[in-house]
Short mmCIF file of C-alpha atoms in Angstrom, two decimals:
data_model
loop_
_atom_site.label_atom_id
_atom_site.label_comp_id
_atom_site.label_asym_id
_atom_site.label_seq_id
_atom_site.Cartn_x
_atom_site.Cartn_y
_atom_site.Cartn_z
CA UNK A 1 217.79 84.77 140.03
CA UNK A 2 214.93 84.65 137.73
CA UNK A 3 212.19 87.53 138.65
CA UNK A 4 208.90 87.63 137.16
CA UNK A 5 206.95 91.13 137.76
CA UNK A 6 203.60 91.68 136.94
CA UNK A 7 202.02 94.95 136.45
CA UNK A 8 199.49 97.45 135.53
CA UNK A 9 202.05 100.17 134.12
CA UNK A 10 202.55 99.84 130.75
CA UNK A 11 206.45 98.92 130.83
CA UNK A 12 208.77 99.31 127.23
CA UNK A 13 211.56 99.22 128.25
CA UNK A 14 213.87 99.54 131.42
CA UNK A 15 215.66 102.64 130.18
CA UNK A 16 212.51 104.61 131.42
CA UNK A 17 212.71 105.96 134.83
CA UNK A 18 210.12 105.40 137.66
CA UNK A 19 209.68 103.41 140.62
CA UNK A 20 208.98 100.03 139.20
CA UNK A 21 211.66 100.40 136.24
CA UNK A 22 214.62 101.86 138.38
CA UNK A 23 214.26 99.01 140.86
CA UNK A 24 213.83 96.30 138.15
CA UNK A 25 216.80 97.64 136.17
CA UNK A 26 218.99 97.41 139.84
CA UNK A 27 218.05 93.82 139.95
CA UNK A 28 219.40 93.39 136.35
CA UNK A 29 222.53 95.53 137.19
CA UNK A 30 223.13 92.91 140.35
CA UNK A 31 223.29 90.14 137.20
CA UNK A 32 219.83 88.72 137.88
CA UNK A 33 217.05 88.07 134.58
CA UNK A 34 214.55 90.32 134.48
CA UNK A 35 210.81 88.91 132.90
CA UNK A 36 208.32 91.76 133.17
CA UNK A 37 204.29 91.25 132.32
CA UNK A 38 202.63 94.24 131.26
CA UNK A 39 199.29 95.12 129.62
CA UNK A 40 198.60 96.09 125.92
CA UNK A 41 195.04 97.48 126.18
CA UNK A 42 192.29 96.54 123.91
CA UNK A 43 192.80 100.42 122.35
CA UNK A 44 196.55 99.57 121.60
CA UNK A 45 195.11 96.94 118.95
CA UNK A 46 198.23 94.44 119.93
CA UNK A 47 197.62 90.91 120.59
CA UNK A 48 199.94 89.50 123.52
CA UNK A 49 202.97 89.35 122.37
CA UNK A 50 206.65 88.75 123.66
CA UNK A 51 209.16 91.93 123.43
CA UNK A 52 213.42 91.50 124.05
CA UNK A 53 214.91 94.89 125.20
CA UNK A 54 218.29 95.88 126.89
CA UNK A 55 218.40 92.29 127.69
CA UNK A 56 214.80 92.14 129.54
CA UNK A 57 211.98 89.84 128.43
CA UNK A 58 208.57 92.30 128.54
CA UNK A 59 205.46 89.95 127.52
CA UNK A 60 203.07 92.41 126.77
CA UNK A 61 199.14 90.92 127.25
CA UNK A 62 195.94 91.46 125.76
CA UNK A 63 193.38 93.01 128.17
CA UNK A 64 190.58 95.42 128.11
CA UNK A 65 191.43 99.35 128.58
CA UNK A 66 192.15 99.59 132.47
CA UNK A 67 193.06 103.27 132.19
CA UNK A 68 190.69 106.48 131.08
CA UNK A 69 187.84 104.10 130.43
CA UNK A 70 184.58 103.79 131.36
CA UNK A 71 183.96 102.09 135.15
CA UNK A 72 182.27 99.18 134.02
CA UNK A 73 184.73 98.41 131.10
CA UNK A 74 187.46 99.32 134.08
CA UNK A 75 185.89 96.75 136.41
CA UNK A 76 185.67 94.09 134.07
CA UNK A 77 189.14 94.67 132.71
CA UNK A 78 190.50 94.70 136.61
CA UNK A 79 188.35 90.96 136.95
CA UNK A 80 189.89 89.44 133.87
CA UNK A 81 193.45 90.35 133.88
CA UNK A 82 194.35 87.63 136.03
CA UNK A 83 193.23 85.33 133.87
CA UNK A 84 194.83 87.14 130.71
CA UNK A 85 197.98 87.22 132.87
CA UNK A 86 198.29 83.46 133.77
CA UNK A 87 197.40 82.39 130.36
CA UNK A 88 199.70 84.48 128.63
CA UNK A 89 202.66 83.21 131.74
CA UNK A 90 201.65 79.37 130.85
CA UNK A 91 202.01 79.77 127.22
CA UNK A 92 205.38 81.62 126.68
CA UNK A 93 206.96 81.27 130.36
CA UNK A 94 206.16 77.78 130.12
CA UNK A 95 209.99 76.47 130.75
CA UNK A 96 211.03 79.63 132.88
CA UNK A 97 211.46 78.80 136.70
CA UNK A 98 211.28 81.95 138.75
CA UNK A 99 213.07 82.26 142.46
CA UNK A 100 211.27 86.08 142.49
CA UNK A 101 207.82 87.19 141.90
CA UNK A 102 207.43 90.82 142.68
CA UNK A 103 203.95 92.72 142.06
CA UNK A 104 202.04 95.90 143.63
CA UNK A 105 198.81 97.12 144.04
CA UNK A 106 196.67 98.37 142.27
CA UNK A 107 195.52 95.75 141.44
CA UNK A 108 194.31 93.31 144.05
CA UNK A 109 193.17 90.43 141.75
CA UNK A 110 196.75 88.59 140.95
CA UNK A 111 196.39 86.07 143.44
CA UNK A 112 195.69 83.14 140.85
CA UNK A 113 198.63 84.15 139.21
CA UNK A 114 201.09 84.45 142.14
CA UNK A 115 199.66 80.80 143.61
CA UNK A 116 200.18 79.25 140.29
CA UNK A 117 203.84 80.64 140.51
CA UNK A 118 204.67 80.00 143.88
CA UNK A 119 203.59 76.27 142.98
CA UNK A 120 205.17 75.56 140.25
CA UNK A 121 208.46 77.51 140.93
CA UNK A 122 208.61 77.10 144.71
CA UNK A 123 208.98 80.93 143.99
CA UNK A 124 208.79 84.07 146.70
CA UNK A 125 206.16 86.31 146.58
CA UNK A 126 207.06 90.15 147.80
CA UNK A 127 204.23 92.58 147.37
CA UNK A 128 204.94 95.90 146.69
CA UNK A 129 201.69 97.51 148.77
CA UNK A 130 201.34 100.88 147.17
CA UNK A 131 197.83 101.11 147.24
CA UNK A 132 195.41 99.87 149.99
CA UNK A 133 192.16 98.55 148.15
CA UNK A 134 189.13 98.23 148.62
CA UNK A 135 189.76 100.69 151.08
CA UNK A 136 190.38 103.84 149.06
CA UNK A 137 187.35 103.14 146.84
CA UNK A 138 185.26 103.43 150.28
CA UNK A 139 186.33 106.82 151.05
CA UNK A 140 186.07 107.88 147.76
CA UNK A 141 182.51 106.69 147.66
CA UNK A 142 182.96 104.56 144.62
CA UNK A 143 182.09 101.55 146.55
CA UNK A 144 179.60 101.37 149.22
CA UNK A 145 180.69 100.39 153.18
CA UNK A 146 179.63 96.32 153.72
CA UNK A 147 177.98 96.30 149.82
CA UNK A 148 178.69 94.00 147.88
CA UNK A 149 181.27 94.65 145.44
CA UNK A 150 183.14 95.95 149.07
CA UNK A 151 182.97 92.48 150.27
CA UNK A 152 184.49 90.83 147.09
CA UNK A 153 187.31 93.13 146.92
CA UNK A 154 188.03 92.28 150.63
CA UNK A 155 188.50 88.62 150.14
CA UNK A 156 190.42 89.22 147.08
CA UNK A 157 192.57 91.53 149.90
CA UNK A 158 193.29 89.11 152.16
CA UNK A 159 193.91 86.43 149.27
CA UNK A 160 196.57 88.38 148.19
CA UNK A 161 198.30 89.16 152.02
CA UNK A 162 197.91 85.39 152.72
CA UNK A 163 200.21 84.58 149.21
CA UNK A 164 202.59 87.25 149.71
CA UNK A 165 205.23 85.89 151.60
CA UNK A 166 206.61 89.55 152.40
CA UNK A 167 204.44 92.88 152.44
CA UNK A 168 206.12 95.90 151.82
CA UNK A 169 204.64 98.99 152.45
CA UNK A 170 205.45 102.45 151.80
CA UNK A 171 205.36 104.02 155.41
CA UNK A 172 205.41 103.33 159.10
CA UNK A 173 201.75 104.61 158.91
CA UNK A 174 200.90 101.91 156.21
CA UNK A 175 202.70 98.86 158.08
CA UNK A 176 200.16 100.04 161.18
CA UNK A 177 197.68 100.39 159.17
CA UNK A 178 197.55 96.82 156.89
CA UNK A 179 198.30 95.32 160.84
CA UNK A 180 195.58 96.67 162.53
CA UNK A 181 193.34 96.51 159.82
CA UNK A 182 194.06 92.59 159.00
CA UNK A 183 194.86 90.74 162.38
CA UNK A 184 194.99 87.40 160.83
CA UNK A 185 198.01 89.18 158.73
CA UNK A 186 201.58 87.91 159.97
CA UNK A 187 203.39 90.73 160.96
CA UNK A 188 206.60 89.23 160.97
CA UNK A 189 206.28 89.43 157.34
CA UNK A 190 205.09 92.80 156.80
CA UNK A 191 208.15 95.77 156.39
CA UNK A 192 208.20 99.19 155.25
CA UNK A 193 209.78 98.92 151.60
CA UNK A 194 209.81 102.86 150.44
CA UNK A 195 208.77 103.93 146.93
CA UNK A 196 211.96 104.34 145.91
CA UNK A 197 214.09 105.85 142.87
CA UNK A 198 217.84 106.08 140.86
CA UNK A 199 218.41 110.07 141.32
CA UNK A 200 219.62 111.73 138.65
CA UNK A 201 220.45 115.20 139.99
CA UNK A 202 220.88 117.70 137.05
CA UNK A 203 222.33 120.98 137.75
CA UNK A 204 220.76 123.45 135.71
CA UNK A 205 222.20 126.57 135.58
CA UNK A 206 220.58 130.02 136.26
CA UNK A 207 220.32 130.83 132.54
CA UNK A 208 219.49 127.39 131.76
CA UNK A 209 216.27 127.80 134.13
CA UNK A 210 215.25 131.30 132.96
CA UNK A 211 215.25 129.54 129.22
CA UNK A 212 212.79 126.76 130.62
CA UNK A 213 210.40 129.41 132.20
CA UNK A 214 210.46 131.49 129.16
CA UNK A 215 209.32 128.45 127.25
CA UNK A 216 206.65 127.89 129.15
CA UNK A 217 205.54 131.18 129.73
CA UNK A 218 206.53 131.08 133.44
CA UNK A 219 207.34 134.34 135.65
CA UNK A 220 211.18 134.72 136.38
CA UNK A 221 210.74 137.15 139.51
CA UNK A 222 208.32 134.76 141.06
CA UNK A 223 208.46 132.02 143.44
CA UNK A 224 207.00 128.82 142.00
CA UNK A 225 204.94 126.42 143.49
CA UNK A 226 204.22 123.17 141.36
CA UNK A 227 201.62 120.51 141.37
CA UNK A 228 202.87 117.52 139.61
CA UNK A 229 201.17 114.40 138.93
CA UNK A 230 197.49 112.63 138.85
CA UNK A 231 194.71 114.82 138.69
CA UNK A 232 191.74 112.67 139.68
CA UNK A 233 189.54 112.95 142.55
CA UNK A 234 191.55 110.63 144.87
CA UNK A 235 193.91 114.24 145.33
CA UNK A 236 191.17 116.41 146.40
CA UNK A 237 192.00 119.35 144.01
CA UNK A 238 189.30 121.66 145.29
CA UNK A 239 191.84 122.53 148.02
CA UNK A 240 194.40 123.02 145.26
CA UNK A 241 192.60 126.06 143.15
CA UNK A 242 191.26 127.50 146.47
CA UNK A 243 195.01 128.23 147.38
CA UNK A 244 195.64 129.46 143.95
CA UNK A 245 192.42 132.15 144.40
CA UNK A 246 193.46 132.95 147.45
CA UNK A 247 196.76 133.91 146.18
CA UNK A 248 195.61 136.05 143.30
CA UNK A 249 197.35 139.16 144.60
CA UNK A 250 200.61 137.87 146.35
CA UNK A 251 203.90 137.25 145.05
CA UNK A 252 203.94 133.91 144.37
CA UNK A 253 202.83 131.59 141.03
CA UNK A 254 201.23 128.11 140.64
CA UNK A 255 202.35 125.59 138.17
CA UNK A 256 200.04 122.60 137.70
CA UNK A 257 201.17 120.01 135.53
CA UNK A 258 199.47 116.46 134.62
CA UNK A 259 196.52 114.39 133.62
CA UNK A 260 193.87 112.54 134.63
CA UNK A 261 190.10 112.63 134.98
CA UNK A 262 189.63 115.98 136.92
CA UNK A 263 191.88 117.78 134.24
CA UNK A 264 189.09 119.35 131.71
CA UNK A 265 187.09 120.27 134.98
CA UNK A 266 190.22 121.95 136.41
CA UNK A 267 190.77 123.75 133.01
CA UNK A 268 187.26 124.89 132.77
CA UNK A 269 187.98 126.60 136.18
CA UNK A 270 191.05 128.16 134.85
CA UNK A 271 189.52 129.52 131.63
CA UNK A 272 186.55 130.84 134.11
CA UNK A 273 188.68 132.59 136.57
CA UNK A 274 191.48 133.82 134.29
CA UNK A 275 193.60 134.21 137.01
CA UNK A 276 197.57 135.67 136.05
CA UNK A 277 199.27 133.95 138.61
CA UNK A 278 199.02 130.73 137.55
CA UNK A 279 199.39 128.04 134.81
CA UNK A 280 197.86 124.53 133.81
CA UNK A 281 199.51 122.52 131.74
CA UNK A 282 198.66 118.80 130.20
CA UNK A 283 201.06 116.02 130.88
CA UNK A 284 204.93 116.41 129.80
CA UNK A 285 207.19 113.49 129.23
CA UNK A 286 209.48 112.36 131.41
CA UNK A 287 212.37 114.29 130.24
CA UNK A 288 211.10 117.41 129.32
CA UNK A 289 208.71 117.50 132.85
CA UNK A 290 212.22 116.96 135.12
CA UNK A 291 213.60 119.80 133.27
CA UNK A 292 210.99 122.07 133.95
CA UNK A 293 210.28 120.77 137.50
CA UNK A 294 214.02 121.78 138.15
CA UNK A 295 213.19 125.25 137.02
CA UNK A 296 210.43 125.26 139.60
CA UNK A 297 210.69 125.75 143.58
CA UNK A 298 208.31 124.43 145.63
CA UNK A 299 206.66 121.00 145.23
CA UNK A 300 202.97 120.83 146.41
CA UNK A 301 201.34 117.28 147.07
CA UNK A 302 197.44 117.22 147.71
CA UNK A 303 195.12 113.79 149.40
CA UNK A 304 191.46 114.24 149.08
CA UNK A 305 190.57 114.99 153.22
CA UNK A 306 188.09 111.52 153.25
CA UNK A 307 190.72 109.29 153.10
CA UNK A 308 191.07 106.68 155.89
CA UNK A 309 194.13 105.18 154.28
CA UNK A 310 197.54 106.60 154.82
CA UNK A 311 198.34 107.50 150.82
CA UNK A 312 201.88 108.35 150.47
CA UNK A 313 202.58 109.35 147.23
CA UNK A 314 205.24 108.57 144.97
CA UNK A 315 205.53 112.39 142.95
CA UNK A 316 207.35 113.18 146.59
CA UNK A 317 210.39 111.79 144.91
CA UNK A 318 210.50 113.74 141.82
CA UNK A 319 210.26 116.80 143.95
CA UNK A 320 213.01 115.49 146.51
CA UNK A 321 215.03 114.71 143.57
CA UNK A 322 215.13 118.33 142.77
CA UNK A 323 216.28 119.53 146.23
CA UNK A 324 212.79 121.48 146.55
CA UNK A 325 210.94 121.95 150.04
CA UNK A 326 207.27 120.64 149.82
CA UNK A 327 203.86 121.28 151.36
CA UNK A 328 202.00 118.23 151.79
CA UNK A 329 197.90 119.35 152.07
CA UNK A 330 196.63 116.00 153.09
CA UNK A 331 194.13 114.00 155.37
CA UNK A 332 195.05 113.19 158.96
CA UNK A 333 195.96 109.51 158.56
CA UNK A 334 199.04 110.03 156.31
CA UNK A 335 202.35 110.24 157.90
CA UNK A 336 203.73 111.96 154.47
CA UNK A 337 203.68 115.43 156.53
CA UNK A 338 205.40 114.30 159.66
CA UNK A 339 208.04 112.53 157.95
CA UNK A 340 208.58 115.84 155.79
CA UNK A 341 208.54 118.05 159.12
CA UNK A 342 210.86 115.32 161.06
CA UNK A 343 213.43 115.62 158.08
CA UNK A 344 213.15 119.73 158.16
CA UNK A 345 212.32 119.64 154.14
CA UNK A 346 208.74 120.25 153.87
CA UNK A 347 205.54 121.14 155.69
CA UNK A 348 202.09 119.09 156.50
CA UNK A 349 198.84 121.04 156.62
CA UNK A 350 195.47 119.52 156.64
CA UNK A 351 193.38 119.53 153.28
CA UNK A 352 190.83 122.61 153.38
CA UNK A 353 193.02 124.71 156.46
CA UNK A 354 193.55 127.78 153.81
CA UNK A 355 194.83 129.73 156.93
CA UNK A 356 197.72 127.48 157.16
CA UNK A 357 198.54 127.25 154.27
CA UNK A 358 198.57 130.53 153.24
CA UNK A 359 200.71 130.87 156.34
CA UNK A 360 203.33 128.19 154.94
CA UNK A 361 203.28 129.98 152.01
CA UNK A 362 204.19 133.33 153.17
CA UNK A 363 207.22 131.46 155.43
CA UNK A 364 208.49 129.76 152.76
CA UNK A 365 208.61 132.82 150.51
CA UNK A 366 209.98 134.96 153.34
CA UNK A 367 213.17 133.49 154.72
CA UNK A 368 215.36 132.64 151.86
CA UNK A 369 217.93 130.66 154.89
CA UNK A 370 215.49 128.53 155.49
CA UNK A 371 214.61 127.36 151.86
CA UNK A 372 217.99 127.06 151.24
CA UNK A 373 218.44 124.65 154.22
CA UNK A 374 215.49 122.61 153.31
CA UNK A 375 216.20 122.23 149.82
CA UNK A 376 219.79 120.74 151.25
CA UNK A 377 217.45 118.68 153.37
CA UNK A 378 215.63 117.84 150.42
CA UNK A 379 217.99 116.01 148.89
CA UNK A 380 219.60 114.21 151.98
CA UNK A 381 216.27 112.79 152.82
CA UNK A 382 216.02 111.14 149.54
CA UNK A 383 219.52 109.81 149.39
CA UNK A 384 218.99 108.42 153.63
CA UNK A 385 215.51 106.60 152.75
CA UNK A 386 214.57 106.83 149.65
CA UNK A 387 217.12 105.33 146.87
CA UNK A 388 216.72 102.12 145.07
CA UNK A 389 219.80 100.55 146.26
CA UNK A 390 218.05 100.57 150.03
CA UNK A 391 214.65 98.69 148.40
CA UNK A 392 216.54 96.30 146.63
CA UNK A 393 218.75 95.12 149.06
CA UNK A 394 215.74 94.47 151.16
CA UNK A 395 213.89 92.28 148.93
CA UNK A 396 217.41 90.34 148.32
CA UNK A 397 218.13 89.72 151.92
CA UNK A 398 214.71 88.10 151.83
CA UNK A 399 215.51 85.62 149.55
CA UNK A 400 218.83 84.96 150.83
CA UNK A 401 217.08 84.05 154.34
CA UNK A 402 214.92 81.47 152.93
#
């Protein structure tokens, strides 16, 4: 088959690792042509151009910056690029027929792009839902409730459900959710389709570990809880350095490693409180940040408590990839906790209960059994429902149905 995915991420090659690259490079393992569309950002100074690699065609397109720029520049960018996409598609795609589209959100606003597509090619369409928009701008307060811009980005919604000839969503809580949420939605063709990864499962030995802490400046007679990933205001990171303060005096250190807009605000807290047991650190590549997540013991995930939507993110992986327990401090709506809980590997406590999580805290860093058996259970969960092979062979059986 010929698959054509389209994109926000900036994509260079296949070789990387991450959801969208590990399950693009299975498809090419399986023998089928891989034809990726990714942005090259006004600040790159690139004009679209057309990129061979490892046997993958990557057109990378001209579009305004879409990440750490201004909103309006953001909102503009988000309205044009399907225009920018399905230019650049007719111009050097031109004699390409694809069986496959495959996309995710964000963003919302491909739909021109998929219907020209689907037309032309008599192509599938499989969204990859890992973000529920407008939605999430509501309970973030970006947008307002019935304004507006919330009514656009609604239609543009439902555009994109109607094209999609298969949904797939990352949870059982998101499947509800898109059905409940959009009746005139088919629900034969909406399916939970995991975020999903190739593990790589390094085993790092003792020394090896104490070498990575030393070069970080980490404790080596300390438990170690990291926070890994996007630090915006979607995570609700408030909760995050309260359970840091209020574990000034125990045992236990915080890692927090990443980027995004809250990160000078959360450093500006950290130079205020100089607090000893624990460390922020800016965004590591993808090599060197496995390496030291390894070296860690505890992941921690964090959802702002507003949200409405059931997030479920995809750092989960990374830390079940590492065979390390995790405490998931989230809104109610998410089932991220319960499936954690189900598969005896983590703990779900509700963003802003510091009493319970100070209490998970203490249990995890009191009965070493326990963490043993849940890092085992770790792992297992991620190889039962959480591997690429599993996504893959989803979206193929869809095609071979048709």
């Amino acid at each position: 088959m010929n698959i054509l995915f389209l994109t926000l991420v900036k994509i260079k090659t296949l070789e990387e690792r991450g959801i969208y690259t590990d399950l693009l490079r299975k498809f090419k393992q399986e023998g089928h042509r891989v034809f990726v569309v990714s942005p090259s950002e006004r600040r790159d100074k690139k004009k679209t151009h057309l990129v061979n690699k490892d046997g993958v065609c990557i057109l990378n397109v001209f579009t305004f910056n879409l990440q750490k720029t201004n909103v309006l520049e953001k909102g503009i960018g988000t309205l044009a690029i399907e225009y920018q996409y399905l230019n650049a598609i007719k111009k050097h795609f031109s004699t390409t027929k694809f069986d496959l589209i495959l996309y995710s959100t964000p963003p919302i606003t491909f739909s021109k792009v998929i219907d020209f597509v689907k037309k032309r090619d008599n192509a599938y369409s499989y969204l990859l839902l890992k973000d529920i928009f407008p939605q999430n701008a509501v309970d973030m307060k970006m947008f307002k409730n019935g304004g507006v811009l919330h009514k656009f980005f609604l239609k543009k919604e439902l555009e994109l459900y109607d094209l999609s000839d298969t949904i797939g969503c990352m949870s059982e809580a998101n499947k509800k959710y898109i059905l409940t949420h959009n009746p005139s939605v088919n629900k034969k063709k909406v399916e939970v389709n995991p975020n999903s990864i190739e593990p790589i499962h390094t085993n790092q030995t003792v020394e090896e570990n104490r070498e990575i802490k030393k070069k970080y400046g980490l404790p080596l007679d300390k438990t170690i809880f990291v926070y890994g990933g996007n630090l915006g205001k979607p995570q609700g990171l408030d909760f995050l350095l309260e359970t840091i303060e209020s574990n000034r005096n125990q045992d236990v250190f915080f890692l927090v490693v990443g980027s995004g807009t809250e990160y000078n605000r959360i450093e500006k807290w950290f130079v205020e409180k100089q607090l000893k047991n624990a460390l922020l650190m800016s965004g590591l590549p993808k090599l060197d940040y496995d390496l030291l997540l390894n070296s860690c013991d505890v992941g921690m995930i964090f959802l702002d408590k507003n949200f409405t939507i059931p997030n479920f993110p995809s750092r989960l992986l990374s830390y079940l990839e590492m065979g390390m327990p995790v405490i998931a401090a989230t809104d109610s709506n998410t089932d991220l906790g319960d499936v954690l809980e189900k598969h005896k590997c983590g703990f779900r406590v509700l963003a802003g209960d510091i009493l319970n999580m100070n209490k998970v805290i203490d249990e995890i860093c009191c009965n070493e059994d326990r963490y043993i058996q849940m890092s085992e259970d770790a792992l297992r969960l991620l190889n039962k429902e959480y591997k690429v092979d599993y996504s893959y062979s989803l979206i193929k059986n869809k095609i071979n149905n048709v």
